[in-house]
Amino acid sequence: MPAAGDGRCPAALLINGSGPLDRDSAMPGIALGLGPALAEALQANGIAVLRYDKRGVGESDGDYLRTGFHDERRDAQAALDALKAHPAIDPERVVVVGHSTGAVVAATLTGAAGYVLLAGSAQPGEQVMAWQSTRIAATLPRLLGALLIRRQARERERVRRSTLDPPPRVPRSRLTDRWLREYMAYDPAPALAAIDRPVLAITGGKDIQVDPADVARIGTLVNGPFTGEVPSDLTHLLRTDPGRPGLGRYRAQLARPVDAGLLDRVSTWIADVPGGRPAAA
């Protein structure tokens, strides 16, 4: 919550990307740090933030391994509804902020005053994963890249056919077959087309997990006022990196804070979103 002010304050709901992430955008072995960084930046601008542990993670009840992509959508909608009902929050000025697959989830929610989609995709999940394989392979030696593409294509086919319950984790991954199967089949275009509120979409030019061209695709789909940005050196981890894109640079990126320019852009944009109606184009 921000410092005490007059009346009820605006708020933002943070929705993290894939995997068993807690409210701090962290899971074993990975600490993205988006939750605390965003909360601090928004609080300084008079905006409250709700961030939560995913189902079966941290202090949340439930079983993460039995949680699918559509369960996460329902949980996020419940979180948005709870935030709007809080007595200290202005329900007409609540914005959702999603990162990666969290941005895909954010775009499905109803009742928000605005949408911030960070590294969000506009294509079906399976196409996003195929693009990832090709993009990451391009950063590797040629034979290793070709092997990666074939292996991940086989894994997607295996996931499509999987019916085990409880769903197993995908090898070398924190995701389950059920989550991936539902995500792969999901097309975000109809949900994006249903949005008639302000939208800010930002994907870095050095993102190797989401196609930066999806920013323009989102702009053609949504029906509210749209702002799309592709910062040239921003990566999927929301850090700037002047080096060549690649998974091998992720560890060094995570040792640095979330990009201050991104946090300032998101904070000022949310602060300017009018409540209860679309902004002027």
PDB file of N, CA and C in Angstrom, residues 105-173:
ATOM      1  N   VAL A 105      -2.392 -14.451 -19.471  1.00  0.00           N
ATOM      2  CA  VAL A 105      -3.452 -14.586 -18.471  1.00  0.00           C
ATOM      3  C   VAL A 105      -4.106 -13.240 -18.202  1.00  0.00           C
ATOM      4  N   ALA A 106      -3.307 -12.195 -18.043  1.00  0.00           N
ATOM      5  CA  ALA A 106      -3.845 -10.866 -17.735  1.00  0.00           C
ATOM      6  C   ALA A 106      -4.860 -10.410 -18.781  1.00  0.00           C
ATOM      7  N   ALA A 107      -4.580 -10.714 -20.034  1.00  0.00           N
ATOM      8  CA  ALA A 107      -5.467 -10.272 -21.114  1.00  0.00           C
ATOM      9  C   ALA A 107      -6.823 -10.956 -21.083  1.00  0.00           C
ATOM     10  N   THR A 108      -6.946 -12.060 -20.343  1.00  0.00           N
ATOM     11  CA  THR A 108      -8.233 -12.761 -20.254  1.00  0.00           C
ATOM     12  C   THR A 108      -9.131 -12.194 -19.174  1.00  0.00           C
ATOM     13  N   LEU A 109      -8.598 -11.336 -18.311  1.00  0.00           N
ATOM     14  CA  LEU A 109      -9.353 -10.893 -17.139  1.00  0.00           C
ATOM     15  C   LEU A 109     -10.357  -9.802 -17.512  1.00  0.00           C
ATOM     16  N   THR A 110     -11.473  -9.811 -16.835  1.00  0.00           N
ATOM     17  CA  THR A 110     -12.509  -8.809 -17.055  1.00  0.00           C
ATOM     18  C   THR A 110     -12.623  -7.901 -15.840  1.00  0.00           C
ATOM     19  N   GLY A 111     -12.919  -6.641 -16.102  1.00  0.00           N
ATOM     20  CA  GLY A 111     -13.145  -5.701 -15.013  1.00  0.00           C
ATOM     21  C   GLY A 111     -11.965  -4.833 -14.676  1.00  0.00           C
ATOM     22  N   ALA A 112     -10.892  -4.888 -15.447  1.00  0.00           N
ATOM     23  CA  ALA A 112      -9.722  -4.043 -15.188  1.00  0.00           C
ATOM     24  C   ALA A 112      -9.870  -2.699 -15.905  1.00  0.00           C
ATOM     25  N   ALA A 113      -9.244  -1.673 -15.344  1.00  0.00           N
ATOM     26  CA  ALA A 113      -9.271  -0.348 -15.963  1.00  0.00           C
ATOM     27  C   ALA A 113      -8.202  -0.218 -17.038  1.00  0.00           C
ATOM     28  N   GLY A 114      -7.213  -1.104 -17.030  1.00  0.00           N
ATOM     29  CA  GLY A 114      -6.143  -1.064 -18.015  1.00  0.00           C
ATOM     30  C   GLY A 114      -5.315  -2.323 -17.936  1.00  0.00           C
ATOM     31  N   TYR A 115      -4.487  -2.533 -18.956  1.00  0.00           N
ATOM     32  CA  TYR A 115      -3.712  -3.763 -19.075  1.00  0.00           C
ATOM     33  C   TYR A 115      -2.272  -3.427 -19.447  1.00  0.00           C
ATOM     34  N   VAL A 116      -1.327  -3.927 -18.650  1.00  0.00           N
ATOM     35  CA  VAL A 116       0.085  -3.797 -18.961  1.00  0.00           C
ATOM     36  C   VAL A 116       0.595  -5.191 -19.298  1.00  0.00           C
ATOM     37  N   LEU A 117       1.025  -5.391 -20.530  1.00  0.00           N
ATOM     38  CA  LEU A 117       1.446  -6.701 -21.025  1.00  0.00           C
ATOM     39  C   LEU A 117       2.939  -6.658 -21.302  1.00  0.00           C
ATOM     40  N   LEU A 118       3.717  -7.254 -20.406  1.00  0.00           N
ATOM     41  CA  LEU A 118       5.173  -7.258 -20.510  1.00  0.00           C
ATOM     42  C   LEU A 118       5.626  -8.590 -21.086  1.00  0.00           C
ATOM     43  N   ALA A 119       6.253  -8.550 -22.248  1.00  0.00           N
ATOM     44  CA  ALA A 119       6.685  -9.781 -22.936  1.00  0.00           C
ATOM     45  C   ALA A 119       5.498 -10.714 -23.144  1.00  0.00           C
ATOM     46  N   GLY A 120       4.381 -10.146 -23.555  1.00  0.00           N
ATOM     47  CA  GLY A 120       3.173 -10.923 -23.805  1.00  0.00           C
ATOM     48  C   GLY A 120       3.068 -11.334 -25.262  1.00  0.00           C
ATOM     49  N   SER A 121       2.489 -12.494 -25.502  1.00  0.00           N
ATOM     50  CA  SER A 121       2.362 -12.993 -26.871  1.00  0.00           C
ATOM     51  C   SER A 121       0.949 -12.791 -27.402  1.00  0.00           C
ATOM     52  N   ALA A 122       0.844 -12.823 -28.724  1.00  0.00           N
ATOM     53  CA  ALA A 122      -0.457 -12.675 -29.386  1.00  0.00           C
ATOM     54  C   ALA A 122      -0.765 -13.888 -30.247  1.00  0.00           C
ATOM     55  N   GLN A 123       0.003 -14.959 -30.087  1.00  0.00           N
ATOM     56  CA  GLN A 123      -0.159 -16.150 -30.904  1.00  0.00           C
ATOM     57  C   GLN A 123      -0.462 -17.359 -30.017  1.00  0.00           C
ATOM     58  N   PRO A 124      -1.053 -18.413 -30.580  1.00  0.00           N
ATOM     59  CA  PRO A 124      -1.292 -19.629 -29.792  1.00  0.00           C
ATOM     60  C   PRO A 124      -0.013 -20.129 -29.144  1.00  0.00           C
ATOM     61  N   GLY A 125      -0.178 -20.757 -27.969  1.00  0.00           N
ATOM     62  CA  GLY A 125       0.972 -21.169 -27.192  1.00  0.00           C
ATOM     63  C   GLY A 125       1.939 -22.062 -27.941  1.00  0.00           C
ATOM     64  N   GLU A 126       1.421 -22.979 -28.746  1.00  0.00           N
ATOM     65  CA  GLU A 126       2.324 -23.877 -29.457  1.00  0.00           C
ATOM     66  C   GLU A 126       3.183 -23.115 -30.457  1.00  0.00           C
ATOM     67  N   GLN A 127       2.621 -22.095 -31.099  1.00  0.00           N
ATOM     68  CA  GLN A 127       3.413 -21.284 -32.016  1.00  0.00           C
ATOM     69  C   GLN A 127       4.479 -20.490 -31.267  1.00  0.00           C
ATOM     70  N   VAL A 128       4.124 -20.005 -30.074  1.00  0.00           N
ATOM     71  CA  VAL A 128       5.103 -19.282 -29.263  1.00  0.00           C
ATOM     72  C   VAL A 128       6.273 -20.195 -28.912  1.00  0.00           C
ATOM     73  N   MET A 129       5.963 -21.432 -28.514  1.00  0.00           N
ATOM     74  CA  MET A 129       7.024 -22.365 -28.131  1.00  0.00           C
ATOM     75  C   MET A 129       7.895 -22.753 -29.319  1.00  0.00           C
ATOM     76  N   ALA A 130       7.290 -22.910 -30.486  1.00  0.00           N
ATOM     77  CA  ALA A 130       8.072 -23.221 -31.685  1.00  0.00           C
ATOM     78  C   ALA A 130       8.982 -22.046 -32.043  1.00  0.00           C
ATOM     79  N   TRP A 131       8.468 -20.818 -31.912  1.00  0.00           N
ATOM     80  CA  TRP A 131       9.293 -19.627 -32.175  1.00  0.00           C
ATOM     81  C   TRP A 131      10.459 -19.578 -31.196  1.00  0.00           C
ATOM     82  N   GLN A 132      10.184 -19.872 -29.916  1.00  0.00           N
ATOM     83  CA  GLN A 132      11.257 -19.906 -28.920  1.00  0.00           C
ATOM     84  C   GLN A 132      12.365 -20.859 -29.343  1.00  0.00           C
ATOM     85  N   SER A 133      11.966 -22.071 -29.753  1.00  0.00           N
ATOM     86  CA  SER A 133      12.964 -23.065 -30.145  1.00  0.00           C
ATOM     87  C   SER A 133      13.850 -22.538 -31.266  1.00  0.00           C
ATOM     88  N   THR A 134      13.215 -21.966 -32.284  1.00  0.00           N
ATOM     89  CA  THR A 134      13.967 -21.458 -33.427  1.00  0.00           C
ATOM     90  C   THR A 134      14.863 -20.292 -33.036  1.00  0.00           C
ATOM     91  N   ARG A 135      14.322 -19.402 -32.200  1.00  0.00           N
ATOM     92  CA  ARG A 135      15.092 -18.204 -31.801  1.00  0.00           C
ATOM     93  C   ARG A 135      16.280 -18.577 -30.919  1.00  0.00           C
ATOM     94  N   ILE A 136      16.054 -19.474 -29.964  1.00  0.00           N
ATOM     95  CA  ILE A 136      17.145 -19.894 -29.091  1.00  0.00           C
ATOM     96  C   ILE A 136      18.182 -20.689 -29.882  1.00  0.00           C
ATOM     97  N   ALA A 137      17.706 -21.542 -30.808  1.00  0.00           N
ATOM     98  CA  ALA A 137      18.630 -22.331 -31.632  1.00  0.00           C
ATOM     99  C   ALA A 137      19.560 -21.429 -32.431  1.00  0.00           C
ATOM    100  N   ALA A 138      19.067 -20.268 -32.833  1.00  0.00           N
ATOM    101  CA  ALA A 138      19.881 -19.347 -33.624  1.00  0.00           C
ATOM    102  C   ALA A 138      21.041 -18.772 -32.821  1.00  0.00           C
ATOM    103  N   THR A 139      20.971 -18.858 -31.486  1.00  0.00           N
ATOM    104  CA  THR A 139      22.059 -18.352 -30.645  1.00  0.00           C
ATOM    105  C   THR A 139      23.088 -19.432 -30.329  1.00  0.00           C
ATOM    106  N   LEU A 140      22.848 -20.663 -30.811  1.00  0.00           N
ATOM    107  CA  LEU A 140      23.717 -21.801 -30.510  1.00  0.00           C
ATOM    108  C   LEU A 140      24.503 -22.220 -31.747  1.00  0.00           C
ATOM    109  N   PRO A 141      25.541 -23.027 -31.567  1.00  0.00           N
ATOM    110  CA  PRO A 141      26.202 -23.618 -32.746  1.00  0.00           C
ATOM    111  C   PRO A 141      25.177 -24.364 -33.593  1.00  0.00           C
ATOM    112  N   ARG A 142      25.397 -24.414 -34.900  1.00  0.00           N
ATOM    113  CA  ARG A 142      24.377 -24.884 -35.834  1.00  0.00           C
ATOM    114  C   ARG A 142      23.862 -26.281 -35.514  1.00  0.00           C
ATOM    115  N   LEU A 143      24.751 -27.252 -35.280  1.00  0.00           N
ATOM    116  CA  LEU A 143      24.308 -28.615 -35.027  1.00  0.00           C
ATOM    117  C   LEU A 143      23.557 -28.714 -33.710  1.00  0.00           C
ATOM    118  N   LEU A 144      24.025 -27.994 -32.693  1.00  0.00           N
ATOM    119  CA  LEU A 144      23.347 -28.010 -31.403  1.00  0.00           C
ATOM    120  C   LEU A 144      21.973 -27.353 -31.516  1.00  0.00           C
ATOM    121  N   GLY A 145      21.878 -26.292 -32.301  1.00  0.00           N
ATOM    122  CA  GLY A 145      20.594 -25.630 -32.501  1.00  0.00           C
ATOM    123  C   GLY A 145      19.596 -26.528 -33.205  1.00  0.00           C
ATOM    124  N   ALA A 146      20.058 -27.247 -34.216  1.00  0.00           N
ATOM    125  CA  ALA A 146      19.167 -28.164 -34.940  1.00  0.00           C
ATOM    126  C   ALA A 146      18.676 -29.278 -34.020  1.00  0.00           C
ATOM    127  N   LEU A 147      19.574 -29.767 -33.164  1.00  0.00           N
ATOM    128  CA  LEU A 147      19.187 -30.810 -32.197  1.00  0.00           C
ATOM    129  C   LEU A 147      18.136 -30.279 -31.230  1.00  0.00           C
ATOM    130  N   LEU A 148      18.303 -29.046 -30.771  1.00  0.00           N
ATOM    131  CA  LEU A 148      17.336 -28.439 -29.852  1.00  0.00           C
ATOM    132  C   LEU A 148      15.961 -28.345 -30.497  1.00  0.00           C
ATOM    133  N   ILE A 149      15.890 -27.900 -31.735  1.00  0.00           N
ATOM    134  CA  ILE A 149      14.607 -27.764 -32.419  1.00  0.00           C
ATOM    135  C   ILE A 149      13.904 -29.109 -32.533  1.00  0.00           C
ATOM    136  N   ARG A 150      14.644 -30.157 -32.928  1.00  0.00           N
ATOM    137  CA  ARG A 150      14.033 -31.486 -33.071  1.00  0.00           C
ATOM    138  C   ARG A 150      13.576 -32.028 -31.720  1.00  0.00           C
ATOM    139  N   ARG A 151      14.402 -31.869 -30.708  1.00  0.00           N
ATOM    140  CA  ARG A 151      14.058 -32.408 -29.389  1.00  0.00           C
ATOM    141  C   ARG A 151      12.818 -31.715 -28.815  1.00  0.00           C
ATOM    142  N   GLN A 152      12.758 -30.393 -28.952  1.00  0.00           N
ATOM    143  CA  GLN A 152      11.610 -29.684 -28.391  1.00  0.00           C
ATOM    144  C   GLN A 152      10.348 -29.951 -29.197  1.00  0.00           C
ATOM    145  N   ALA A 153      10.461 -30.171 -30.491  1.00  0.00           N
ATOM    146  CA  ALA A 153       9.295 -30.541 -31.287  1.00  0.00           C
ATOM    147  C   ALA A 153       8.753 -31.893 -30.842  1.00  0.00           C
ATOM    148  N   ARG A 154       9.642 -32.845 -30.574  1.00  0.00           N
ATOM    149  CA  ARG A 154       9.198 -34.149 -30.068  1.00  0.00           C
ATOM    150  C   ARG A 154       8.534 -34.010 -28.701  1.00  0.00           C
ATOM    151  N   GLU A 155       9.071 -33.138 -27.870  1.00  0.00           N
ATOM    152  CA  GLU A 155       8.500 -32.955 -26.532  1.00  0.00           C
ATOM    153  C   GLU A 155       7.107 -32.330 -26.614  1.00  0.00           C
ATOM    154  N   ARG A 156       6.902 -31.392 -27.531  1.00  0.00           N
ATOM    155  CA  ARG A 156       5.563 -30.805 -27.695  1.00  0.00           C
ATOM    156  C   ARG A 156       4.573 -31.865 -28.162  1.00  0.00           C
ATOM    157  N   GLU A 157       5.006 -32.740 -29.052  1.00  0.00           N
ATOM    158  CA  GLU A 157       4.131 -33.816 -29.520  1.00  0.00           C
ATOM    159  C   GLU A 157       3.800 -34.769 -28.368  1.00  0.00           C
ATOM    160  N   ARG A 158       4.780 -35.073 -27.527  1.00  0.00           N
ATOM    161  CA  ARG A 158       4.519 -35.945 -26.386  1.00  0.00           C
ATOM    162  C   ARG A 158       3.506 -35.316 -25.430  1.00  0.00           C
ATOM    163  N   VAL A 159       3.654 -34.017 -25.200  1.00  0.00           N
ATOM    164  CA  VAL A 159       2.741 -33.316 -24.292  1.00  0.00           C
ATOM    165  C   VAL A 159       1.315 -33.341 -24.838  1.00  0.00           C
ATOM    166  N   ARG A 160       1.172 -33.132 -26.132  1.00  0.00           N
ATOM    167  CA  ARG A 160      -0.167 -33.154 -26.729  1.00  0.00           C
ATOM    168  C   ARG A 160      -0.857 -34.497 -26.482  1.00  0.00           C
ATOM    169  N   ARG A 161      -0.093 -35.580 -26.450  1.00  0.00           N
ATOM    170  CA  ARG A 161      -0.674 -36.916 -26.313  1.00  0.00           C
ATOM    171  C   ARG A 161      -0.818 -37.361 -24.852  1.00  0.00           C
ATOM    172  N   SER A 162      -0.252 -36.601 -23.936  1.00  0.00           N
ATOM    173  CA  SER A 162      -0.214 -37.019 -22.541  1.00  0.00           C
ATOM    174  C   SER A 162      -1.589 -36.934 -21.887  1.00  0.00           C
ATOM    175  N   THR A 163      -1.950 -37.974 -21.129  1.00  0.00           N
ATOM    176  CA  THR A 163      -3.237 -37.998 -20.418  1.00  0.00           C
ATOM    177  C   THR A 163      -3.063 -38.450 -18.976  1.00  0.00           C
ATOM    178  N   LEU A 164      -1.843 -38.560 -18.474  1.00  0.00           N
ATOM    179  CA  LEU A 164      -1.604 -39.051 -17.124  1.00  0.00           C
ATOM    180  C   LEU A 164      -2.166 -38.091 -16.080  1.00  0.00           C
ATOM    181  N   ASP A 165      -2.656 -38.652 -14.974  1.00  0.00           N
ATOM    182  CA  ASP A 165      -3.181 -37.855 -13.884  1.00  0.00           C
ATOM    183  C   ASP A 165      -2.730 -38.494 -12.565  1.00  0.00           C
ATOM    184  N   PRO A 166      -1.992 -37.788 -11.679  1.00  0.00           N
ATOM    185  CA  PRO A 166      -1.598 -36.391 -11.850  1.00  0.00           C
ATOM    186  C   PRO A 166      -0.583 -36.234 -12.968  1.00  0.00           C
ATOM    187  N   PRO A 167      -0.588 -35.080 -13.612  1.00  0.00           N
ATOM    188  CA  PRO A 167       0.309 -34.885 -14.755  1.00  0.00           C
ATOM    189  C   PRO A 167       1.756 -34.834 -14.313  1.00  0.00           C
ATOM    190  N   PRO A 168       2.644 -35.494 -15.027  1.00  0.00           N
ATOM    191  CA  PRO A 168       4.067 -35.439 -14.670  1.00  0.00           C
ATOM    192  C   PRO A 168       4.678 -34.103 -15.061  1.00  0.00           C
ATOM    193  N   ARG A 169       5.790 -33.799 -14.428  1.00  0.00           N
ATOM    194  CA  ARG A 169       6.541 -32.626 -14.859  1.00  0.00           C
ATOM    195  C   ARG A 169       7.253 -32.932 -16.166  1.00  0.00           C
ATOM    196  N   VAL A 170       7.332 -31.928 -17.007  1.00  0.00           N
ATOM    197  CA  VAL A 170       8.098 -32.072 -18.238  1.00  0.00           C
ATOM    198  C   VAL A 170       9.571 -32.229 -17.867  1.00  0.00           C
ATOM    199  N   PRO A 171      10.303 -33.163 -18.495  1.00  0.00           N
ATOM    200  CA  PRO A 171      11.721 -33.340 -18.165  1.00  0.00           C
ATOM    201  C   PRO A 171      12.500 -32.028 -18.255  1.00  0.00           C
ATOM    202  N   ARG A 172      13.364 -31.799 -17.260  1.00  0.00           N
ATOM    203  CA  ARG A 172      14.203 -30.587 -17.182  1.00  0.00           C
ATOM    204  C   ARG A 172      13.363 -29.322 -17.123  1.00  0.00           C
ATOM    205  N   SER A 173      12.172 -29.415 -16.562  1.00  0.00           N
ATOM    206  CA  SER A 173      11.279 -28.261 -16.500  1.00  0.00           C
ATOM    207  C   SER A 173      10.509 -28.284 -15.191  1.00  0.00           C
TER     208      SER A 173
END
